Tab-separated table of C-alpha atoms in Angstrom:
chain	number	residue	atom	x	y	z
A	17	MET	CA	87.996	32.986	-52.870
A	18	LYS	CA	86.742	35.036	-55.516
A	19	ARG	CA	88.455	35.754	-58.782
A	20	ARG	CA	88.415	39.561	-59.936
A	21	LEU	CA	87.289	39.923	-64.015
A	22	ARG	CA	87.262	42.284	-65.772
A	23	ARG	CA	84.887	42.282	-68.586
A	24	SER	CA	85.540	41.161	-72.416
A	25	ALA	CA	84.826	39.830	-75.193
A	26	GLY	CA	85.849	36.990	-77.891
A	27	VAL	CA	85.510	34.868	-80.403
A	28	LEU	CA	85.441	30.473	-79.621
A	29	THR	CA	86.853	28.748	-82.924
A	30	PRO	CA	88.086	25.292	-83.521
A	31	LEU	CA	91.480	25.219	-85.002
A	32	PHE	CA	90.829	22.761	-87.801
A	33	SER	CA	89.164	25.437	-89.183
A	34	LEU	CA	91.005	28.392	-89.243
A	35	TYR	CA	93.009	28.429	-91.900
A	36	SER	CA	95.599	29.863	-94.332
A	37	GLN	CA	97.197	29.960	-97.317
A	38	LYS	CA	100.661	28.508	-95.321
A	39	SER	CA	97.824	26.399	-93.890
A	40	ILE	CA	98.449	22.808	-95.414
A	41	GLY	CA	94.790	20.483	-94.706
A	42	VAL	CA	93.781	21.727	-92.045
A	43	GLY	CA	94.483	24.757	-89.172
A	44	GLU	CA	97.986	25.158	-87.785
A	45	PHE	CA	98.960	26.960	-84.622
A	46	SER	CA	100.354	29.563	-86.555
A	47	ASP	CA	97.634	30.565	-87.755
A	48	LEU	CA	96.649	31.735	-84.408
A	49	ASN	CA	98.751	35.114	-84.612
A	50	LEU	CA	96.095	35.760	-88.252
A	51	LEU	CA	93.207	36.158	-85.682
A	52	VAL	CA	95.068	37.554	-83.092
A	53	ASP	CA	95.289	40.272	-85.340
A	54	TRP	CA	91.695	40.578	-86.106
A	55	CYS	CA	90.533	40.488	-82.666
A	56	LYS	CA	93.350	43.237	-81.710
A	57	LYS	CA	91.550	44.952	-84.670
A	58	THR	CA	87.596	44.132	-83.900
A	59	GLY	CA	88.641	44.799	-80.305
A	60	LEU	CA	88.078	41.058	-78.822
A	61	SER	CA	90.633	39.886	-76.274
A	62	ILE	CA	89.960	36.376	-75.950
A	63	ILE	CA	90.193	33.627	-78.376
A	64	GLN	CA	88.333	30.076	-76.494
A	65	LEU	CA	90.273	27.564	-79.150
A	66	LEU	CA	88.175	23.643	-78.995
A	67	PRO	CA	90.657	20.610	-77.775
A	68	VAL	CA	93.712	20.275	-79.523
A	69	ASN	CA	94.816	17.421	-78.009
A	70	ASP	CA	96.392	14.933	-79.716
A	71	ALA	CA	92.523	12.770	-80.459
A	72	GLY	CA	94.487	9.731	-83.110
A	73	PHE	CA	92.772	8.543	-86.016
A	74	ASN	CA	89.792	9.036	-84.609
A	75	LEU	CA	88.990	12.800	-84.536
A	76	ARG	CA	87.386	13.334	-82.109
A	77	PRO	CA	88.809	15.881	-79.526
A	78	TYR	CA	86.982	15.037	-76.553
A	79	ASP	CA	87.844	11.702	-76.700
A	80	SER	CA	91.230	11.878	-77.011
A	81	GLU	CA	93.960	9.418	-76.810
A	82	SER	CA	96.028	11.706	-74.061
A	83	SER	CA	94.822	14.532	-72.202
A	84	PHE	CA	98.481	15.907	-72.294
A	85	ALA	CA	99.857	15.717	-75.876
A	86	LEU	CA	98.875	18.140	-78.977
A	87	ASP	CA	97.649	16.957	-81.994
A	88	PRO	CA	100.411	16.692	-84.525
A	89	VAL	CA	97.750	17.594	-87.235
A	90	HIS	CA	98.109	20.901	-86.296
A	91	ALA	CA	102.268	21.201	-86.350
A	92	SER	CA	103.027	23.952	-88.798
A	93	LEU	CA	105.959	22.220	-91.442
A	94	GLU	CA	107.748	25.459	-92.222
A	95	ASN	CA	108.263	26.534	-88.728
A	96	ILE	CA	109.887	23.238	-87.461
A	97	ALA	CA	112.765	24.340	-85.405
A	98	HIS	CA	116.552	22.971	-85.794
A	99	VAL	CA	116.167	21.900	-88.963
A	100	PRO	CA	117.481	22.852	-92.328
A	101	ILE	CA	113.565	23.505	-93.514
A	102	GLY	CA	114.831	24.122	-96.709
A	103	ASP	CA	115.892	20.676	-97.434
A	104	PHE	CA	112.073	20.163	-97.329
A	105	LYS	CA	109.926	22.416	-99.169
A	106	ASN	CA	109.611	19.698	-102.153
A	107	GLU	CA	108.103	17.843	-99.444
A	108	ILE	CA	106.013	20.034	-98.076
A	109	GLN	CA	104.928	21.995	-101.518
A	110	ARG	CA	103.666	18.776	-102.096
A	111	LEU	CA	101.619	18.578	-99.053
A	112	ARG	CA	100.042	21.566	-99.513
A	113	GLU	CA	98.663	20.414	-103.420
A	114	ALA	CA	97.500	17.296	-102.046
A	115	PHE	CA	95.445	19.030	-99.479
A	116	PRO	CA	94.068	21.836	-101.075
A	117	LEU	CA	90.801	24.477	-98.337
A	118	ARG	CA	87.848	23.748	-100.257
A	119	GLY	CA	86.458	25.797	-97.253
A	120	ASP	CA	84.329	22.482	-96.132
A	121	PHE	CA	85.364	19.891	-93.728
A	122	TYR	CA	89.262	18.765	-93.628
A	123	ASP	CA	90.540	15.389	-95.287
A	124	LYS	CA	91.603	13.563	-92.462
A	125	THR	CA	93.933	11.876	-93.841
A	126	VAL	CA	96.395	15.388	-93.884
A	127	LYS	CA	97.439	13.791	-90.818
A	128	LYS	CA	99.033	10.530	-91.259
A	129	ALA	CA	100.997	12.362	-94.615
A	130	LYS	CA	101.921	15.687	-91.817
A	131	LEU	CA	103.210	12.317	-90.398
A	132	ASP	CA	105.361	10.891	-92.645
A	133	VAL	CA	106.940	14.257	-93.909
A	134	LEU	CA	107.785	14.862	-89.749
A	135	LYS	CA	109.589	11.688	-89.403
A	136	GLN	CA	111.539	12.188	-92.553
A	137	ILE	CA	112.725	16.107	-90.825
A	138	PHE	CA	112.855	14.510	-87.564
A	139	GLU	CA	115.598	13.001	-89.642
A	140	LYS	CA	117.842	16.390	-90.569
A	141	ARG	CA	117.371	17.441	-87.497
A	142	LYS	CA	120.448	19.386	-86.374
A	143	ALA	CA	122.001	19.136	-82.707
A	144	SER	CA	121.630	22.881	-81.894
A	145	GLY	CA	118.542	22.674	-80.000
A	146	GLU	CA	119.310	18.990	-78.305
A	147	SER	CA	119.910	20.562	-74.320
A	148	ASP	CA	115.743	22.006	-74.790
A	149	PHE	CA	114.440	19.171	-76.308
A	150	ARG	CA	115.829	17.048	-73.599
A	151	ARG	CA	114.829	19.514	-70.868
A	152	TYR	CA	111.644	19.198	-72.003
A	153	CYS	CA	111.941	15.285	-72.173
A	154	ARG	CA	113.080	15.576	-68.571
A	155	ALA	CA	109.922	18.279	-66.993
A	156	GLN	CA	107.440	17.032	-69.082
A	157	GLU	CA	108.550	12.869	-68.215
A	158	LYS	CA	105.805	11.180	-66.237
A	159	TRP	CA	103.116	11.298	-69.064
A	160	LEU	CA	105.080	12.285	-72.340
A	161	GLU	CA	106.614	8.662	-71.571
A	162	PRO	CA	103.520	6.693	-71.557
A	163	TYR	CA	102.160	8.660	-73.841
A	164	CYS	CA	105.077	7.458	-76.570
A	165	GLN	CA	105.276	4.049	-75.579
A	166	PHE	CA	101.628	3.680	-75.970
A	167	LYS	CA	101.778	5.278	-79.895
A	168	VAL	CA	104.135	3.334	-80.348
A	169	LEU	CA	102.890	0.218	-79.540
A	170	LYS	CA	99.437	1.580	-81.761
A	171	ASP	CA	101.502	1.517	-84.533
A	172	ARG	CA	102.838	-2.218	-83.986
A	173	PHE	CA	100.124	-3.390	-82.900
A	174	GLY	CA	97.832	-2.178	-85.880
A	175	ALA	CA	95.700	0.836	-83.736
A	176	SER	CA	93.791	-2.198	-82.154
A	177	GLY	CA	93.204	-0.629	-78.000
A	178	TRP	CA	95.445	-1.577	-75.668
A	179	MET	CA	92.685	-3.823	-73.851
A	180	ASP	CA	93.616	-5.901	-76.642
A	181	TRP	CA	96.937	-6.267	-76.977
A	182	PRO	CA	98.866	-8.742	-76.058
A	183	PRO	CA	98.462	-8.920	-71.839
A	184	GLU	CA	103.233	-8.063	-71.310
A	185	TYR	CA	101.946	-4.763	-73.724
A	186	ARG	CA	97.611	-3.912	-71.439
A	187	ASP	CA	99.463	-4.858	-67.652
A	188	ARG	CA	102.841	-2.539	-68.751
A	189	ASP	CA	104.794	-5.225	-67.362
A	190	ALA	CA	108.114	-3.474	-66.282
A	191	ASP	CA	110.925	-5.446	-68.477
A	192	VAL	CA	108.741	-5.852	-71.605
A	193	LEU	CA	108.548	-1.751	-71.820
A	194	GLY	CA	112.366	-1.294	-70.574
A	195	ARG	CA	113.048	-3.985	-73.607
A	196	LEU	CA	111.182	-1.576	-75.851
A	197	ALA	CA	113.066	1.736	-75.279
A	198	LYS	CA	115.411	-1.018	-77.362
A	199	THR	CA	113.196	-1.939	-79.986
A	200	GLU	CA	111.303	1.175	-80.374
A	201	ALA	CA	113.659	3.557	-79.788
A	202	PHE	CA	113.423	5.412	-83.364
A	203	GLY	CA	109.406	5.652	-82.481
A	204	LEU	CA	109.652	6.735	-79.200
A	205	GLU	CA	111.870	9.577	-79.915
A	206	PHE	CA	110.149	10.217	-83.247
A	207	TYR	CA	107.214	10.787	-80.804
A	208	ARG	CA	108.853	12.923	-77.784
A	209	TRP	CA	109.806	15.120	-80.974
A	210	VAL	CA	106.851	15.781	-82.192
A	211	GLN	CA	105.471	16.940	-78.946
A	212	TRP	CA	108.163	19.314	-78.184
A	213	GLN	CA	107.946	21.074	-81.614
A	214	LEU	CA	104.177	21.338	-81.139
A	215	TYR	CA	105.248	22.473	-77.671
A	216	LEU	CA	106.949	25.501	-79.295
A	217	GLN	CA	105.443	26.478	-81.728
A	218	PHE	CA	102.000	26.855	-79.535
A	219	ARG	CA	103.782	28.537	-76.834
A	220	LYS	CA	105.139	30.591	-79.481
A	221	ALA	CA	101.543	31.577	-80.733
A	222	LYS	CA	100.316	32.336	-76.783
A	223	GLU	CA	103.344	35.008	-76.405
A	224	TYR	CA	102.326	36.703	-80.154
A	225	ALA	CA	99.048	36.659	-78.847
A	226	LYS	CA	100.010	38.686	-74.859
A	227	LYS	CA	102.009	40.734	-77.312
A	228	LYS	CA	98.622	41.475	-79.123
A	229	GLY	CA	96.891	42.290	-75.789
A	230	VAL	CA	94.663	39.318	-76.569
A	231	TRP	CA	94.186	35.677	-74.218
A	232	ILE	CA	94.134	32.425	-74.780
A	233	MET	CA	91.616	30.097	-73.642
A	234	GLY	CA	91.946	26.884	-73.667
A	235	ASP	CA	89.049	23.425	-73.755
A	236	ILE	CA	90.586	20.967	-71.707
A	237	PRO	CA	88.387	17.435	-72.235
A	238	PHE	CA	87.116	16.545	-68.524
A	239	LEU	CA	86.303	13.225	-69.953
A	240	VAL	CA	89.485	10.676	-72.069
A	241	SER	CA	89.353	8.157	-74.577
A	242	ARG	CA	88.990	4.350	-72.748
A	243	ASP	CA	91.778	3.668	-75.321
A	244	SER	CA	93.794	6.342	-74.643
A	245	ALA	CA	97.841	6.546	-72.611
A	246	ASP	CA	96.473	8.101	-70.057
A	247	VAL	CA	93.574	5.119	-68.811
A	248	TRP	CA	96.369	2.493	-69.622
A	249	ARG	CA	99.048	4.422	-68.389
A	250	SER	CA	97.151	4.905	-64.870
A	251	PRO	CA	93.794	2.526	-64.558
A	252	LYS	CA	92.880	2.532	-61.593
A	253	TYR	CA	92.181	6.485	-61.220
A	254	PHE	CA	88.940	5.377	-64.105
A	255	LYS	CA	86.139	2.976	-63.441
A	256	LEU	CA	86.111	0.234	-66.296
A	257	GLU	CA	82.745	-0.666	-65.599
A	258	LEU	CA	81.089	2.197	-66.954
A	259	SER	CA	80.480	4.813	-69.511
A	260	ALA	CA	79.826	8.279	-69.219
A	261	GLY	CA	77.249	9.966	-70.241
A	262	ALA	CA	74.197	12.304	-69.901
A	263	PRO	CA	70.548	12.068	-68.051
A	264	PRO	CA	67.629	11.949	-70.608
A	265	ASP	CA	66.343	15.006	-71.245
A	266	GLN	CA	63.933	16.074	-74.109
A	267	PHE	CA	66.301	15.803	-77.133
A	268	PHE	CA	67.888	12.444	-75.219
A	269	ALA	CA	65.095	10.120	-74.415
A	270	ASP	CA	67.223	7.570	-73.779
A	271	GLY	CA	70.715	10.181	-72.255
A	272	GLN	CA	73.757	10.116	-73.855
A	273	GLU	CA	76.235	7.669	-73.596
A	274	TRP	CA	79.966	8.859	-74.764
A	275	GLY	CA	81.549	5.057	-74.220
A	276	MET	CA	84.558	7.277	-72.390
A	277	PRO	CA	85.327	5.847	-68.722
A	278	PRO	CA	84.196	7.767	-65.093
A	279	TYR	CA	86.614	9.080	-62.808
A	280	HIS	CA	87.336	7.434	-59.400
A	281	TRP	CA	87.813	10.344	-58.090
A	282	LYS	CA	88.041	8.090	-54.384
A	283	GLU	CA	91.735	7.369	-55.761
A	284	ILE	CA	92.515	10.298	-57.484
A	285	GLN	CA	92.027	11.960	-54.612
A	286	GLU	CA	94.544	10.290	-52.381
A	287	SER	CA	97.307	10.309	-54.872
A	288	GLY	CA	97.135	14.792	-54.002
A	289	TYR	CA	95.166	14.766	-57.430
A	290	ASP	CA	97.896	14.809	-59.317
A	291	TYR	CA	96.451	13.458	-62.514
A	292	LEU	CA	93.757	16.604	-62.777
A	293	VAL	CA	96.948	18.812	-61.557
A	294	SER	CA	99.679	17.652	-64.428
A	295	LYS	CA	97.073	18.389	-66.752
A	296	LEU	CA	96.743	22.008	-65.872
A	297	ARG	CA	100.250	22.813	-65.069
A	298	TYR	CA	100.677	21.888	-68.672
A	299	ALA	CA	98.091	23.463	-70.258
A	300	GLU	CA	99.195	27.083	-68.687
A	301	ASN	CA	101.692	27.214	-70.871
A	302	PHE	CA	99.556	27.377	-73.666
A	303	TYR	CA	96.099	29.024	-71.976
A	304	ASP	CA	95.925	32.231	-69.967
A	305	LEU	CA	92.126	31.225	-69.131
A	306	PHE	CA	89.833	27.051	-69.654
A	307	ARG	CA	87.308	25.914	-69.375
A	308	ILE	CA	85.714	23.290	-67.260
A	309	ASP	CA	84.231	20.954	-69.733
A	310	HIS	CA	81.016	19.598	-68.400
A	311	PHE	CA	81.434	21.663	-65.368
A	312	VAL	CA	78.419	19.671	-63.864
A	313	GLY	CA	80.255	16.711	-64.278
A	314	VAL	CA	82.567	17.231	-61.069
A	315	PHE	CA	79.302	17.038	-58.914
A	316	ARG	CA	78.605	13.592	-60.240
A	317	VAL	CA	78.322	12.044	-63.702
A	318	TRP	CA	75.364	10.146	-66.018
A	319	THR	CA	76.617	6.314	-66.365
A	320	PHE	CA	76.205	3.398	-67.577
A	321	ARG	CA	77.573	-0.440	-67.309
A	322	PHE	CA	79.861	-1.307	-69.923
A	323	GLY	CA	79.719	-3.673	-71.942
A	324	LEU	CA	76.243	-4.775	-71.942
A	325	PRO	CA	73.734	-5.054	-75.011
A	326	TYR	CA	72.099	-1.395	-75.452
A	327	GLU	CA	68.231	-2.410	-74.504
A	328	GLU	CA	69.656	-3.543	-70.971
A	329	ARG	CA	72.297	-0.906	-70.811
A	330	ARG	CA	69.990	1.336	-71.107
A	331	GLN	CA	68.172	0.135	-67.954
A	332	THR	CA	71.587	0.974	-66.037
A	333	GLY	CA	71.449	4.529	-65.721
A	334	ALA	CA	72.441	6.176	-62.892
A	335	PHE	CA	74.649	9.220	-61.533
A	336	ASP	CA	77.390	8.693	-59.397
A	337	PRO	CA	77.984	9.317	-56.773
A	338	PRO	CA	74.486	8.333	-56.404
A	339	ASP	CA	73.833	10.118	-53.429
A	340	GLU	CA	72.655	13.943	-54.399
A	341	LYS	CA	73.657	14.358	-50.170
A	342	ILE	CA	78.036	14.124	-51.119
A	343	TRP	CA	77.088	15.670	-54.342
A	344	GLU	CA	78.362	19.374	-53.205
A	345	ASP	CA	81.211	18.687	-50.911
A	346	HIS	CA	82.748	15.947	-53.440
A	347	GLY	CA	82.988	18.897	-56.126
A	348	ARG	CA	84.059	21.835	-54.209
A	349	ARG	CA	86.920	19.463	-53.529
A	350	ILE	CA	87.691	18.375	-56.544
A	351	VAL	CA	87.356	22.626	-57.906
A	352	GLU	CA	89.681	23.865	-55.110
A	353	ALA	CA	92.491	21.077	-56.412
A	354	MET	CA	91.993	23.194	-59.496
A	355	ILE	CA	92.153	26.974	-58.735
A	356	GLN	CA	94.597	25.915	-56.059
A	357	ASN	CA	96.638	24.481	-58.850
A	358	THR	CA	96.660	26.624	-61.852
A	359	THR	CA	97.550	30.290	-62.744
A	360	MET	CA	94.839	30.372	-64.673
A	361	GLN	CA	90.955	31.866	-64.695
A	362	PRO	CA	88.808	28.756	-64.683
A	363	CYS	CA	85.446	29.309	-66.657
A	364	ALA	CA	82.273	26.832	-66.312
A	365	GLU	CA	80.311	25.054	-69.279
A	366	ASP	CA	77.662	24.495	-66.653
A	367	LEU	CA	75.185	23.663	-68.760
A	368	GLY	CA	72.872	20.022	-68.940
A	369	ALA	CA	70.560	19.274	-66.428
A	370	VAL	CA	72.279	21.343	-63.704
A	371	PRO	CA	72.457	19.956	-59.617
A	372	LYS	CA	71.305	23.027	-57.250
A	373	CYS	CA	75.126	22.867	-55.340
A	374	SER	CA	76.321	24.208	-59.004
A	375	ASP	CA	75.512	27.600	-58.432
A	376	ARG	CA	76.697	27.729	-55.640
A	377	VAL	CA	79.899	26.493	-56.123
A	378	LEU	CA	80.752	28.984	-58.956
A	379	GLU	CA	79.361	31.770	-57.171
A	380	ASP	CA	81.361	31.312	-53.667
A	381	TYR	CA	85.007	30.381	-56.023
A	382	GLY	CA	83.366	33.600	-58.502
A	383	ILE	CA	83.873	31.101	-61.153
A	384	PRO	CA	81.956	32.103	-64.169
A	385	GLY	CA	78.918	29.760	-65.781
A	386	MET	CA	77.402	29.986	-69.339
A	387	ASP	CA	74.359	31.801	-70.095
A	388	VAL	CA	73.304	30.872	-73.690
A	389	GLN	CA	71.575	33.805	-75.652
A	390	ARG	CA	68.474	30.887	-76.793
A	391	TRP	CA	68.127	29.336	-73.864
A	392	MET	CA	68.392	32.400	-72.122
A	393	ARG	CA	64.144	32.543	-71.251
A	394	HIS	CA	61.892	33.472	-69.335
A	395	TRP	CA	60.350	29.732	-69.167
A	396	GLU	CA	58.044	29.750	-66.414
A	397	THR	CA	55.857	32.983	-67.184
A	398	THR	CA	55.922	34.666	-70.211
A	399	ARG	CA	58.610	32.306	-72.090
A	400	GLU	CA	60.660	36.043	-73.620
A	401	TYR	CA	64.110	36.107	-73.828
A	402	LYS	CA	65.384	38.040	-70.937
A	403	LYS	CA	67.673	40.626	-71.654
A	404	PRO	CA	71.473	40.702	-71.403
A	405	SER	CA	71.090	42.752	-68.196
A	406	GLU	CA	69.032	39.779	-66.462
A	407	TYR	CA	72.143	37.138	-66.855
A	408	ARG	CA	73.862	36.014	-64.549
A	409	SER	CA	76.273	38.455	-63.506
A	410	SER	CA	79.495	37.044	-63.216
A	411	ALA	CA	78.903	34.709	-66.823
A	412	ILE	CA	80.498	34.094	-70.227
A	413	ALA	CA	77.537	35.178	-72.511
A	414	VAL	CA	77.181	33.212	-75.598
A	415	LEU	CA	74.945	32.835	-79.183
A	416	SER	CA	76.074	28.869	-79.136
A	417	THR	CA	78.106	26.154	-77.807
A	418	HIS	CA	80.862	23.705	-79.648
A	419	ASP	CA	77.399	21.480	-79.527
A	420	THR	CA	74.662	23.204	-80.608
A	421	SER	CA	74.449	24.727	-84.022
A	422	PRO	CA	75.453	27.692	-85.218
A	423	LEU	CA	74.269	31.141	-84.875
A	424	TRP	CA	72.428	31.106	-88.285
A	425	ALA	CA	70.697	27.694	-88.172
A	426	TRP	CA	69.503	28.351	-85.257
A	427	TRP	CA	67.317	31.746	-86.553
A	428	LYS	CA	66.380	30.401	-89.565
A	429	TRP	CA	65.119	26.896	-88.888
A	430	GLU	CA	65.136	26.467	-84.580
A	431	ALA	CA	63.790	29.869	-83.664
A	432	GLY	CA	60.277	30.462	-83.541
A	433	ASP	CA	56.926	28.194	-83.036
A	434	GLU	CA	56.608	24.492	-83.001
A	435	ASP	CA	56.066	24.908	-86.696
A	436	GLU	CA	59.099	26.213	-87.220
A	437	ARG	CA	60.797	23.931	-85.081
A	438	GLN	CA	59.064	20.824	-87.537
A	439	LYS	CA	60.545	22.215	-90.594
A	440	PHE	CA	63.971	22.445	-89.102
A	441	TRP	CA	64.245	18.668	-88.114
A	442	GLN	CA	62.334	17.771	-91.828
A	443	TRP	CA	64.907	19.795	-92.912
A	444	ILE	CA	68.425	17.583	-91.592
A	445	GLY	CA	66.149	14.350	-92.501
A	446	LEU	CA	65.085	12.758	-89.268
A	447	ALA	CA	61.501	11.991	-88.499
A	448	GLU	CA	61.372	13.555	-84.747
A	449	PRO	CA	64.329	15.311	-82.201
A	450	PHE	CA	64.700	12.413	-80.502
A	451	GLU	CA	66.703	10.044	-83.105
A	452	ALA	CA	70.022	9.094	-83.025
A	453	GLU	CA	72.959	11.172	-84.366
A	454	PRO	CA	70.677	14.379	-84.699
A	455	SER	CA	74.761	16.600	-85.164
A	456	VAL	CA	75.531	14.442	-87.548
A	457	LYS	CA	72.329	14.460	-90.019
A	458	PHE	CA	72.472	18.664	-89.379
A	459	ALA	CA	76.056	18.926	-89.785
A	460	GLU	CA	74.977	17.253	-93.366
A	461	ALA	CA	72.165	19.134	-94.805
A	462	CYS	CA	74.573	22.435	-93.980
A	463	LEU	CA	76.687	21.475	-95.986
A	464	THR	CA	74.491	20.819	-98.906
């Protein structure tokens, strides 16, 4: 099955950096309208957002607490629906003054401060939107209720991971969770209401973009945090004895370990891929296209045994599933479940150690991959950069990705001969490329 595409150009941005004069400490959903206007003026027609899932207080959007819930940090307090928001103008102004936008990293404490004000606003909500709110809760109950239970229990147990909760909560005892509906009624209703408000704001931004002829492209993380509502709700869908990552390469000699558990695809398949389908169906409310994060992972994922000391753990790296002969069929089933159950156009982040079957599957389904300019070279011969006409006909041509250096830094410090590359590594304070946490050191260097 191939999908028809038209040639388009766009911009990628993390929402947290897309702030305006009306923002409070961080980019908000309403700020998307300004970017839409800019895209319209410049002839761009796609806005790709980095993940906006609720990442808790860890600020790791690819390691989020939910594959469904949106992050409250992006709420626009002045655009809360069905509330006399004028009653809170002083609180909102004080919050804006407390978290001025300085142009560098945002103050992560703004999230808790926003949630505190949201609770005050929640108590003054009007009944006028009650029927719509209840309709939303019923439609999203399957993921929304476990998520809200997870959040109130996080509050109760001091933000500890669900694995460390008392057994009756850890194992989701039905009677205990039933009583929770009474003992934590306010908290549960608050978290439901926050997700509804975020839903309304993000939907409104998408509708504005549609009127202007701009598409919104979502970035749906491939994995979810071990300490998440998803894993707590359905542990059978995850291999908790393993930790996902990436195999060794020229940048990471020991490979990368991310910490998130890989999927138990056999269990997910036996349930009709309901978990995967539900994520895509909810995302359709906000996106026209979606990026399949870590596309090579649909065929196989590099894993480590979880819980071992580092020196022992690094020796356990292996692909899951281990048999290369089944990778293609395994991945095709997952891709088929995706495209048959969403109206969004998929785009694949097919980077890293790419199995041979990846290109075949993308070609057969008409899904564009990603060609990153700095890596598009004739590596086996002249090492010259490829011309745009030599890129794949169905691919997104990009200057950088979410986890590479931005264009200016690459051009200044990474492009060129070996001496220039060594200067780059010295500039960010590393003895050699394989030392741990290069991205953190690089980010710190960029701010000095």
